[in-house]
Amino acid sequence: QEYIMRPLLLSGCKFDLRMYLCVVRASPLLVYYRNGYVRRSVYSYDAQDSNLYVHLTNAAMQKKAPRYAEEMENSIWRLQQMEECLVEQGHVAHGWVDSKLVPDIMSMVTEVLQGCKHEIKPFYGSFNLIGFDVMLDDELNPYLIEFNMNPALATSTSVLKAVIPQVVQESLDLVLWAHGVPATPGPRGIAQLSSDVEYCSKPSTLPFPNGQFKLLIDDARGYVWSRSEGKERSSSPRDPCLSPRII
């Protein structure tokens, strides 16, 4: 990775964003995006400081910092809290997260997925919740740092307690919906999902689940998310007609 020499700062501290993808199906590819939260260093930023806790903002690193216990609650922010801070610092206007940041991130990660989708190996009966990390420079340009196939689901702060359970619940609701299975399983039961091929191959007739996931790619319908209204949209991204088989 190339080091970002001029990162955007929150109250003088370096930060990154943990966002989510739910790969509901690998072939044909079906992927949804969801906002996550902000991970902020507990130390003020100084490019010349050799203290790794100043530069590495991921939770696995920050939790080892000597002052983490006393600063833990302030190390995880909501996206709205980040926006308010950046507004106060004069970097952005209100509404920037929804109108600019999220579309920029969705465009970036869609391009990455389109470039590597042929490397995603189908595995019947599975799905994947992916955490991916984004950092911003001082000109508000987003950079994709990494994908994490096993994202942390700890709820050690008030923000994480609010965000993580929703992410997990919405992911499961989305996957079960795509299978055509109610969130509260009936007599067929969730255990039969991977073996009941005939059942899983029928289109879902259930209402699309509530939640914050947004459709990015649905290869079965030739759909790719675009920030431009009317472009590359075969139908509404909130209520697609899908072949629910999950691979």
Coordinates of N, CA, C and O in Angstrom, one line a residue, residues 27-203:
S27 N -22.2 -16.5 -8.4 CA -22.4 -16.7 -9.9 C -23.8 -17.0 -10.2 O -24.3 -18.1 -9.8
P28 N -24.5 -16.1 -10.9 CA -24.1 -14.8 -11.3 C -24.0 -13.9 -10.0 O -24.7 -14.0 -9.1
L29 N -23.1 -12.9 -10.1 CA -22.7 -12.1 -9.0 C -23.9 -11.2 -8.5 O -24.6 -10.6 -9.3
L30 N -24.1 -11.2 -7.2 CA -25.1 -10.4 -6.6 C -24.5 -9.8 -5.3 O -24.2 -10.5 -4.3
V31 N -24.3 -8.5 -5.3 CA -23.6 -7.8 -4.2 C -24.4 -6.6 -3.7 O -24.9 -5.8 -4.6
Y32 N -24.5 -6.4 -2.4 CA -25.1 -5.2 -1.8 C -24.0 -4.5 -1.0 O -23.1 -5.1 -0.4
Y33 N -24.3 -3.2 -0.9 CA -23.4 -2.3 -0.1 C -24.1 -1.7 1.1 O -25.3 -1.4 1.0
R34 N -23.4 -1.5 2.2 CA -24.0 -0.8 3.4 C -22.9 0.1 4.1 O -21.8 -0.3 4.2
N35 N -23.4 1.2 4.6 CA -22.6 2.1 5.4 C -22.2 1.4 6.7 O -22.9 0.6 7.2
G36 N -21.1 1.8 7.3 CA -20.6 1.3 8.5 C -20.4 2.4 9.6 O -21.3 3.0 10.0
Y37 N -19.1 2.6 9.9 CA -18.8 3.5 11.0 C -17.3 4.0 10.8 O -16.6 3.6 9.8
V38 N -16.9 5.0 11.6 CA -15.6 5.6 11.5 C -14.7 5.0 12.6 O -15.1 4.9 13.8
R39 N -13.5 4.8 12.3 CA -12.5 4.3 13.2 C -11.4 5.4 13.3 O -10.7 5.7 12.3
R40 N -11.2 5.9 14.5 CA -10.4 7.1 14.7 C -9.2 6.8 15.6 O -9.4 6.1 16.6
S41 N -8.0 7.2 15.3 CA -6.9 7.0 16.2 C -7.1 7.8 17.5 O -7.7 8.8 17.5
V42 N -6.5 7.2 18.6 CA -6.6 7.9 19.9 C -5.5 8.8 20.1 O -5.3 9.4 21.2
Y43 N -4.6 9.0 19.1 CA -3.5 9.9 19.1 C -3.6 11.0 18.1 O -4.0 10.7 16.9
S44 N -3.1 12.2 18.4 CA -3.1 13.3 17.4 C -2.1 12.9 16.3 O -1.1 12.3 16.5
Y45 N -2.4 13.3 15.0 CA -1.6 12.9 13.9 C -0.4 13.8 13.7 O -0.5 15.1 13.8
D46 N 0.7 13.2 13.5 CA 2.0 13.9 13.1 C 2.7 13.0 12.2 O 3.1 11.8 12.5
A47 N 2.9 13.4 10.9 CA 3.5 12.6 9.9 C 4.9 12.1 10.3 O 5.3 11.0 9.8
Q48 N 5.5 12.8 11.1 CA 6.9 12.5 11.5 C 7.0 11.6 12.7 O 8.1 11.1 13.1
D49 N 5.9 11.4 13.4 CA 5.8 10.6 14.6 C 6.0 9.1 14.2 O 5.3 8.6 13.3
S50 N 6.9 8.4 14.9 CA 7.1 7.0 14.6 C 6.2 6.1 15.4 O 6.2 4.8 15.2
N51 N 5.3 6.6 16.2 CA 4.3 5.9 17.0 C 3.3 5.3 16.0 O 2.5 6.0 15.4
L52 N 3.2 4.0 15.9 CA 2.3 3.3 14.9 C 0.9 3.6 15.2 O 0.0 3.6 14.3
Y53 N 0.5 3.8 16.5 CA -0.8 4.1 16.9 C -1.3 5.4 16.3 O -2.5 5.7 16.2
V54 N -0.4 6.3 15.9 CA -0.8 7.6 15.2 C -1.2 7.3 13.8 O -2.1 8.0 13.3
H55 N -0.6 6.3 13.2 CA -0.8 6.1 11.7 C -1.8 5.0 11.4 O -2.4 5.0 10.3
L56 N -1.9 3.9 12.2 CA -2.7 2.8 11.9 C -4.0 2.9 12.7 O -4.0 2.8 13.9
T57 N -5.1 3.0 12.0 CA -6.4 3.3 12.7 C -7.3 2.1 12.9 O -8.3 2.3 13.4
N58 N -6.9 1.0 12.4 CA -7.7 -0.2 12.5 C -7.8 -0.6 14.0 O -6.9 -0.4 14.8
A59 N -8.9 -1.2 14.4 CA -9.2 -1.5 15.8 C -8.2 -2.5 16.3 O -7.8 -2.4 17.5
A60 N -7.8 -3.5 15.5 CA -6.8 -4.5 16.0 C -5.5 -3.8 16.5 O -4.9 -4.3 17.4
M61 N -5.2 -2.7 15.9 CA -4.0 -2.0 16.3 C -4.3 -1.0 17.4 O -3.6 -1.0 18.5
Q62 N -5.3 -0.2 17.3 CA -5.7 0.8 18.3 C -5.9 0.2 19.7 O -5.6 0.8 20.7
K63 N -6.5 -1.0 19.8 CA -6.8 -1.5 21.1 C -5.6 -1.9 21.9 O -5.7 -2.2 23.1
K64 N -4.4 -1.9 21.2 CA -3.2 -2.2 21.9 C -2.5 -0.9 22.5 O -1.5 -1.0 23.2
A65 N -3.1 0.2 22.1 CA -2.5 1.5 22.5 C -2.7 1.7 24.0 O -3.7 1.4 24.6
P66 N -1.7 2.3 24.7 CA -1.7 2.5 26.2 C -2.9 3.3 26.6 O -3.5 3.0 27.7
R67 N -3.4 4.2 25.8 CA -4.5 5.1 26.2 C -5.8 4.6 25.7 O -6.9 5.3 25.8
Y68 N -5.9 3.5 25.0 CA -7.1 3.0 24.4 C -8.2 2.8 25.3 O -9.4 3.2 25.0
A69 N -8.0 2.3 26.5 CA -9.1 2.0 27.4 C -9.8 3.2 27.8 O -11.1 3.2 27.9
E70 N -9.1 4.3 28.0 CA -9.8 5.6 28.4 C -10.4 6.3 27.2 O -11.3 7.1 27.3
E71 N -9.9 6.0 26.0 CA -10.3 6.7 24.8 C -11.2 5.8 23.8 O -11.6 6.3 22.8
M72 N -11.5 4.6 24.3 CA -12.1 3.6 23.4 C -13.5 4.2 22.8 O -13.7 4.1 21.6
E73 N -14.3 4.7 23.7 CA -15.6 5.2 23.3 C -15.5 6.3 22.2 O -16.3 6.4 21.3
N74 N -14.5 7.1 22.3 CA -14.3 8.2 21.3 C -13.5 7.8 20.1 O -13.3 8.6 19.2
S75 N -13.1 6.5 20.0 CA -12.4 6.0 18.9 C -13.3 5.5 17.7 O -12.8 5.4 16.6
I76 N -14.6 5.3 18.0 CA -15.5 4.8 17.0 C -16.6 5.9 16.9 O -17.3 6.1 17.9
W77 N -16.8 6.4 15.7 CA -17.8 7.4 15.5 C -18.8 7.0 14.4 O -18.6 6.1 13.6
R78 N -20.0 7.6 14.5 CA -21.0 7.4 13.4 C -20.6 8.3 12.3 O -19.9 9.3 12.4
L79 N -21.0 7.9 11.1 CA -20.7 8.8 9.9 C -21.3 10.2 10.1 O -20.6 11.1 9.6
Q80 N -22.4 10.3 10.7 CA -23.0 11.6 10.9 C -22.2 12.5 11.8 O -22.0 13.7 11.6
Q81 N -21.6 11.8 12.8 CA -20.7 12.5 13.8 C -19.5 13.0 13.0 O -19.0 14.2 13.2
M82 N -18.9 12.2 12.1 CA -17.8 12.6 11.3 C -18.2 13.8 10.4 O -17.4 14.8 10.4
E83 N -19.3 13.8 9.8 CA -19.7 14.9 9.0 C -19.9 16.2 9.7 O -19.4 17.2 9.3
E84 N -20.5 16.1 10.9 CA -20.6 17.3 11.8 C -19.2 17.9 12.1 O -19.1 19.1 12.1
C85 N -18.3 17.0 12.4 CA -16.9 17.5 12.7 C -16.3 18.2 11.5 O -15.7 19.2 11.6
L86 N -16.4 17.5 10.3 CA -15.8 18.1 9.1 C -16.5 19.4 8.7 O -15.9 20.3 8.1
V87 N -17.8 19.5 9.0 CA -18.5 20.8 8.7 C -17.9 21.9 9.6 O -17.6 23.0 9.1
E88 N -17.7 21.6 10.9 CA -17.2 22.5 11.8 C -15.7 22.9 11.4 O -15.3 24.1 11.6
Q89 N -15.0 22.0 10.8 CA -13.6 22.2 10.4 C -13.6 23.0 9.1 O -12.5 23.4 8.6
G90 N -14.8 23.1 8.4 CA -14.8 23.9 7.2 C -14.5 23.1 6.0 O -14.3 23.6 4.9
H91 N -14.5 21.7 6.1 CA -14.1 20.9 4.9 C -15.3 20.6 4.0 O -15.1 20.4 2.8
V92 N -16.5 20.4 4.6 CA -17.6 20.0 3.8 C -18.9 20.7 4.3 O -18.9 21.4 5.3
A93 N -19.9 20.6 3.5 CA -21.2 21.1 3.8 C -22.1 20.0 4.3 O -21.8 18.8 4.1
H94 N -23.2 20.4 5.0 CA -24.1 19.4 5.5 C -24.7 18.6 4.3 O -25.0 19.1 3.2
G95 N -24.8 17.3 4.5 CA -25.3 16.4 3.5 C -24.2 15.8 2.6 O -24.5 15.0 1.7
W96 N -23.0 16.1 2.9 CA -21.8 15.6 2.1 C -21.7 14.1 2.1 O -21.4 13.5 1.1
V97 N -22.0 13.5 3.2 CA -21.8 12.0 3.3 C -22.7 11.3 2.3 O -22.3 10.5 1.5
D98 N -24.0 11.7 2.3 CA -25.0 11.0 1.4 C -24.8 11.5 0.0 O -25.0 10.6 -0.9
S99 N -24.5 12.7 -0.3 CA -24.5 13.3 -1.6 C -23.2 13.0 -2.4 O -23.2 12.9 -3.6
K100 N -22.1 12.9 -1.6 CA -20.8 12.8 -2.3 C -20.0 11.6 -1.8 O -19.5 10.8 -2.7
L101 N -19.8 11.5 -0.5 CA -18.9 10.5 0.0 C -19.4 9.1 -0.4 O -18.6 8.3 -1.0
V102 N -20.6 8.8 0.0 CA -21.1 7.4 -0.3 C -21.2 7.1 -1.8 O -20.7 6.0 -2.2
P103 N -21.7 8.0 -2.6 CA -21.6 7.6 -4.1 C -20.2 7.4 -4.6 O -19.9 6.5 -5.4
D104 N -19.2 8.2 -4.1 CA -17.8 8.0 -4.5 C -17.3 6.6 -4.1 O -16.6 5.9 -4.8
I105 N -17.6 6.2 -2.8 CA -17.2 4.9 -2.3 C -17.9 3.8 -3.1 O -17.3 2.8 -3.5
M106 N -19.2 3.9 -3.4 CA -19.9 2.9 -4.1 C -19.4 2.8 -5.5 O -19.2 1.7 -6.0
S107 N -19.0 3.9 -6.2 CA -18.5 3.8 -7.5 C -17.1 3.1 -7.5 O -16.8 2.3 -8.3
M108 N -16.3 3.4 -6.5 CA -15.0 2.9 -6.4 C -15.0 1.3 -6.2 O -14.4 0.6 -6.9
V109 N -15.9 0.9 -5.2 CA -15.9 -0.5 -4.9 C -16.6 -1.3 -6.0 O -16.3 -2.5 -6.3
T110 N -17.6 -0.7 -6.7 CA -18.2 -1.3 -7.8 C -17.2 -1.6 -8.9 O -17.2 -2.7 -9.5
E111 N -16.3 -0.6 -9.2 CA -15.3 -0.8 -10.2 C -14.3 -2.0 -9.8 O -13.9 -2.8 -10.7
V112 N -14.0 -2.0 -8.6 CA -13.1 -3.1 -8.1 C -13.8 -4.5 -8.3 O -13.2 -5.4 -8.8
L113 N -15.0 -4.6 -7.9 CA -15.8 -5.8 -8.0 C -15.9 -6.3 -9.4 O -15.8 -7.4 -9.8
Q114 N -16.2 -5.3 -10.3 CA -16.3 -5.6 -11.7 C -15.0 -6.2 -12.3 O -15.0 -7.1 -13.1
G115 N -13.9 -5.7 -11.8 CA -12.6 -6.1 -12.3 C -12.2 -7.5 -11.8 O -11.4 -8.1 -12.4
C116 N -12.7 -7.9 -10.6 CA -12.2 -9.1 -10.0 C -13.3 -10.2 -9.9 O -13.1 -11.3 -9.4
K117 N -14.5 -9.9 -10.4 CA -15.6 -10.9 -10.2 C -15.4 -12.2 -10.8 O -15.9 -13.2 -10.3
H118 N -14.6 -12.3 -11.9 CA -14.3 -13.6 -12.5 C -13.4 -14.5 -11.6 O -13.2 -15.7 -11.9
E119 N -12.8 -13.8 -10.6 CA -11.9 -14.6 -9.7 C -12.6 -15.1 -8.5 O -12.1 -15.8 -7.6
I120 N -13.9 -14.7 -8.3 CA -14.7 -15.1 -7.2 C -15.2 -16.5 -7.4 O -16.0 -16.7 -8.4
K121 N -14.8 -17.4 -6.6 CA -15.2 -18.8 -6.8 C -16.6 -19.1 -6.2 O -16.8 -18.9 -5.1
P122 N -17.5 -19.7 -7.1 CA -18.8 -20.0 -6.6 C -18.7 -21.1 -5.5 O -17.9 -22.1 -5.7
F123 N -19.5 -21.0 -4.5 CA -19.6 -22.1 -3.5 C -21.1 -22.1 -3.1 O -21.6 -21.3 -2.4
Y124 N -21.7 -23.2 -3.5 CA -23.2 -23.3 -3.3 C -23.5 -23.3 -1.8 O -22.9 -23.9 -1.0
G125 N -24.6 -22.5 -1.5 CA -25.1 -22.5 -0.2 C -24.4 -21.5 0.7 O -24.7 -21.5 1.9
S126 N -23.5 -20.6 0.2 CA -22.8 -19.7 1.1 C -23.0 -18.3 0.7 O -23.5 -18.0 -0.4
F127 N -22.7 -17.4 1.6 CA -22.7 -15.9 1.3 C -21.5 -15.4 2.1 O -20.9 -16.1 2.8
N128 N -21.2 -14.1 1.8 CA -20.1 -13.5 2.5 C -20.4 -12.1 2.9 O -20.8 -11.3 2.1
L129 N -20.2 -11.8 4.2 CA -20.3 -10.4 4.7 C -18.8 -9.9 4.7 O -18.0 -10.4 5.5
I130 N -18.5 -8.9 3.9 CA -17.2 -8.4 3.8 C -17.1 -7.0 4.4 O -17.9 -6.1 4.1
G131 N -16.1 -6.7 5.2 CA -15.8 -5.4 5.7 C -14.7 -4.8 4.9 O -13.7 -5.5 4.6
F132 N -14.9 -3.6 4.4 CA -13.8 -3.0 3.6 C -13.5 -1.6 4.2 O -14.4 -0.9 4.7
D133 N -12.3 -1.2 4.0 CA -11.8 0.1 4.7 C -11.4 1.1 3.7 O -10.8 0.8 2.7
V134 N -11.8 2.3 4.0 CA -11.6 3.5 3.1 C -10.9 4.6 3.9 O -11.3 4.9 5.1
M135 N -10.0 5.3 3.3 CA -9.3 6.4 3.9 C -9.5 7.6 3.0 O -9.5 7.4 1.8
L136 N -9.5 8.8 3.6 CA -9.7 10.0 2.8 C -8.4 10.9 2.9 O -7.8 11.0 4.0
D137 N -8.0 11.5 1.8 CA -7.0 12.5 1.9 C -7.5 13.9 2.2 O -8.8 14.0 2.3
D138 N -6.7 14.9 2.3 CA -7.2 16.2 2.8 C -7.9 17.0 1.7 O -8.4 18.1 1.9
E139 N -8.0 16.3 0.5 CA -8.8 16.9 -0.6 C -10.1 16.1 -0.7 O -10.8 16.2 -1.8
L140 N -10.4 15.2 0.2 CA -11.6 14.4 0.3 C -11.7 13.3 -0.7 O -12.8 12.8 -1.0
N141 N -10.6 12.9 -1.2 CA -10.5 11.8 -2.2 C -10.5 10.5 -1.4 O -9.7 10.3 -0.5
P142 N -11.4 9.5 -1.7 CA -11.4 8.2 -1.0 C -10.4 7.3 -1.6 O -10.2 7.2 -2.8
Y143 N -9.8 6.5 -0.7 CA -8.8 5.4 -1.2 C -9.3 4.1 -0.5 O -9.5 4.0 0.7
L144 N -9.4 3.1 -1.3 CA -9.7 1.7 -0.8 C -8.4 1.1 -0.2 O -7.4 1.0 -0.8
I145 N -8.5 0.8 1.1 CA -7.3 0.3 1.8 C -7.3 -1.2 1.7 O -6.2 -1.8 1.4
E146 N -8.4 -1.9 2.1 CA -8.4 -3.4 2.0 C -9.8 -3.9 2.2 O -10.7 -3.2 2.6
F147 N -9.9 -5.2 1.7 CA -11.1 -5.9 2.0 C -10.8 -6.9 3.1 O -9.7 -7.5 3.2
N148 N -11.8 -7.1 4.0 CA -11.6 -8.0 5.1 C -12.7 -9.1 5.1 O -13.9 -8.8 5.2
M149 N -12.3 -10.3 4.8 CA -13.3 -11.4 4.6 C -13.9 -11.9 5.9 O -14.8 -12.6 6.0
N150 N -13.3 -11.5 7.0 CA -13.7 -11.9 8.4 C -13.8 -10.6 9.3 O -13.0 -10.5 10.2
P151 N -14.7 -9.7 9.0 CA -14.7 -8.4 9.7 C -15.1 -8.6 11.2 O -15.9 -9.5 11.5
A152 N -14.5 -7.8 12.0 CA -14.8 -7.8 13.4 C -16.2 -7.4 13.7 O -16.8 -6.5 13.1
L153 N -16.8 -8.2 14.6 CA -18.2 -8.0 14.9 C -18.4 -7.7 16.4 O -19.5 -7.8 17.0
A154 N -17.3 -7.2 17.0 CA -17.4 -6.9 18.5 C -18.2 -5.7 18.7 O -18.3 -4.8 17.8
T155 N -18.8 -5.6 19.8 CA -19.7 -4.4 20.2 C -19.2 -3.8 21.4 O -19.9 -3.7 22.4
S156 N -18.0 -3.3 21.4 CA -17.3 -2.8 22.6 C -17.6 -1.3 22.8 O -17.2 -0.8 23.9
T157 N -18.2 -0.6 21.9 CA -18.6 0.8 22.1 C -20.1 1.0 21.8 O -20.7 0.2 21.2
S158 N -20.6 2.2 22.2 CA -22.0 2.4 22.0 C -22.3 2.5 20.5 O -23.4 2.0 20.1
V159 N -21.4 3.0 19.7 CA -21.7 3.1 18.2 C -21.7 1.7 17.7 O -22.6 1.3 16.9
L160 N -20.7 0.8 18.1 CA -20.7 -0.5 17.6 C -21.9 -1.3 18.0 O -22.4 -2.2 17.3
K161 N -22.4 -1.1 19.2 CA -23.6 -1.8 19.7 C -24.8 -1.4 18.9 O -25.7 -2.2 18.8
A162 N -24.8 -0.2 18.3 CA -25.9 0.2 17.5 C -25.8 -0.3 16.0 O -26.8 -0.6 15.4
V163 N -24.5 -0.4 15.6 CA -24.3 -0.7 14.1 C -24.2 -2.2 13.9 O -24.9 -2.7 13.0
I164 N -23.3 -2.9 14.6 CA -23.0 -4.2 14.3 C -24.2 -5.2 14.3 O -24.4 -5.9 13.3
P165 N -25.1 -5.2 15.3 CA -26.2 -6.1 15.3 C -27.1 -5.8 14.1 O -27.7 -6.8 13.5
Q166 N -27.3 -4.6 13.7 CA -28.1 -4.2 12.5 C -27.5 -4.8 11.2 O -28.2 -5.3 10.4
V167 N -26.1 -4.7 11.1 CA -25.5 -5.2 9.9 C -25.7 -6.7 9.8 O -26.0 -7.2 8.8
V168 N -25.5 -7.4 10.9 CA -25.6 -8.9 10.9 C -27.1 -9.2 10.6 O -27.3 -10.1 9.8
Q169 N -28.0 -8.6 11.3 CA -29.5 -8.9 11.1 C -29.9 -8.6 9.6 O -30.5 -9.5 9.0
E170 N -29.5 -7.5 9.1 CA -29.9 -7.1 7.7 C -29.2 -8.0 6.7 O -29.8 -8.4 5.7
S171 N -28.0 -8.5 7.0 CA -27.3 -9.4 6.1 C -28.1 -10.7 6.0 O -28.3 -11.3 4.9
L172 N -28.5 -11.3 7.2 CA -29.2 -12.5 7.2 C -30.6 -12.4 6.6 O -31.0 -13.3 5.8
D173 N -31.2 -11.3 6.8 CA -32.5 -11.0 6.2 C -32.4 -11.0 4.7 O -33.3 -11.5 4.0
L174 N -31.4 -10.3 4.2 CA -31.1 -10.2 2.8 C -30.9 -11.6 2.1 O -31.5 -11.9 1.1
V175 N -30.1 -12.4 2.8 CA -29.7 -13.7 2.2 C -31.0 -14.6 2.2 O -31.3 -15.3 1.2
L176 N -31.7 -14.6 3.4 CA -32.9 -15.5 3.4 C -33.9 -15.0 2.5 O -34.6 -15.8 1.9
W177 N -34.1 -13.7 2.3 CA -35.0 -13.2 1.3 C -34.7 -13.7 -0.1 O -35.5 -14.1 -0.9
A178 N -33.4 -13.6 -0.4 CA -32.9 -14.1 -1.8 C -33.2 -15.6 -2.0 O -33.4 -16.0 -3.1
H179 N -33.2 -16.3 -0.9 CA -33.5 -17.8 -1.0 C -35.0 -18.0 -1.0 O -35.5 -19.1 -1.2
G180 N -35.8 -16.9 -0.7 CA -37.2 -17.1 -0.7 C -37.7 -17.7 0.6 O -38.7 -18.4 0.7
V181 N -36.9 -17.5 1.7 CA -37.2 -18.0 3.0 C -37.5 -16.9 4.0 O -36.8 -15.9 4.1
P182 N -38.6 -17.0 4.7 CA -39.0 -16.0 5.7 C -37.9 -15.8 6.7 O -37.2 -16.8 7.0
A183 N -37.7 -14.6 7.2 CA -36.7 -14.4 8.3 C -37.0 -15.3 9.5 O -36.1 -15.7 10.2
T184 N -38.3 -15.5 9.8 CA -38.6 -16.5 10.8 C -39.0 -17.8 10.1 O -40.0 -17.9 9.5
P185 N -38.1 -18.8 10.1 CA -38.3 -20.0 9.3 C -39.5 -20.8 9.6 O -39.9 -20.9 10.8
G186 N -40.2 -21.3 8.6 CA -41.3 -22.1 8.8 C -40.9 -23.6 9.0 O -39.8 -23.8 9.4
P187 N -41.8 -24.5 8.7 CA -41.5 -25.9 8.9 C -40.3 -26.5 8.1 O -39.7 -27.5 8.5
R188 N -40.0 -25.8 6.9 CA -38.9 -26.3 6.1 C -37.6 -26.1 6.9 O -36.6 -26.9 6.8
G189 N -37.4 -25.0 7.6 CA -36.3 -24.7 8.4 C -35.1 -24.3 7.6 O -34.9 -24.6 6.4
I190 N -34.2 -23.5 8.3 CA -33.0 -22.9 7.6 C -32.0 -24.0 7.3 O -31.3 -24.0 6.3
A191 N -32.0 -25.1 8.0 CA -31.0 -26.2 7.8 C -31.2 -26.8 6.4 O -30.2 -27.4 5.9
Q192 N -32.3 -26.7 5.8 CA -32.5 -27.3 4.5 C -32.1 -26.4 3.3 O -32.1 -26.8 2.2
L193 N -31.6 -25.2 3.6 CA -31.2 -24.3 2.5 C -30.2 -24.8 1.5 O -30.4 -24.7 0.3
S194 N -29.2 -25.4 2.0 CA -28.1 -25.8 1.1 C -28.4 -27.1 0.3 O -27.8 -27.4 -0.7
S195 N -29.4 -27.9 0.8 CA -29.7 -29.1 0.1 C -31.0 -29.1 -0.7 O -31.2 -29.9 -1.7
D196 N -31.9 -28.2 -0.4 CA -33.2 -28.2 -1.1 C -33.1 -27.3 -2.3 O -33.5 -26.2 -2.4
V197 N -32.5 -27.9 -3.4 CA -32.2 -27.2 -4.6 C -33.5 -26.7 -5.3 O -33.6 -25.5 -5.7
E198 N -34.5 -27.5 -5.3 CA -35.8 -27.1 -6.0 C -36.4 -25.9 -5.3 O -36.8 -25.0 -6.0
Y199 N -36.4 -25.9 -4.0 CA -37.0 -24.8 -3.3 C -36.2 -23.5 -3.5 O -36.7 -22.5 -3.7
C200 N -34.8 -23.6 -3.5 CA -33.9 -22.5 -3.6 C -33.9 -21.9 -5.0 O -33.5 -20.8 -5.2
S201 N -34.4 -22.7 -6.0 CA -34.3 -22.2 -7.4 C -35.5 -21.4 -7.8 O -35.6 -20.9 -8.9
K202 N -36.5 -21.3 -6.9 CA -37.7 -20.6 -7.2 C -37.6 -19.1 -6.9 O -37.0 -18.8 -5.8
P203 N -38.0 -18.2 -7.7 CA -37.9 -16.8 -7.4 C -38.6 -16.4 -6.1 O -39.6 -17.0 -5.7

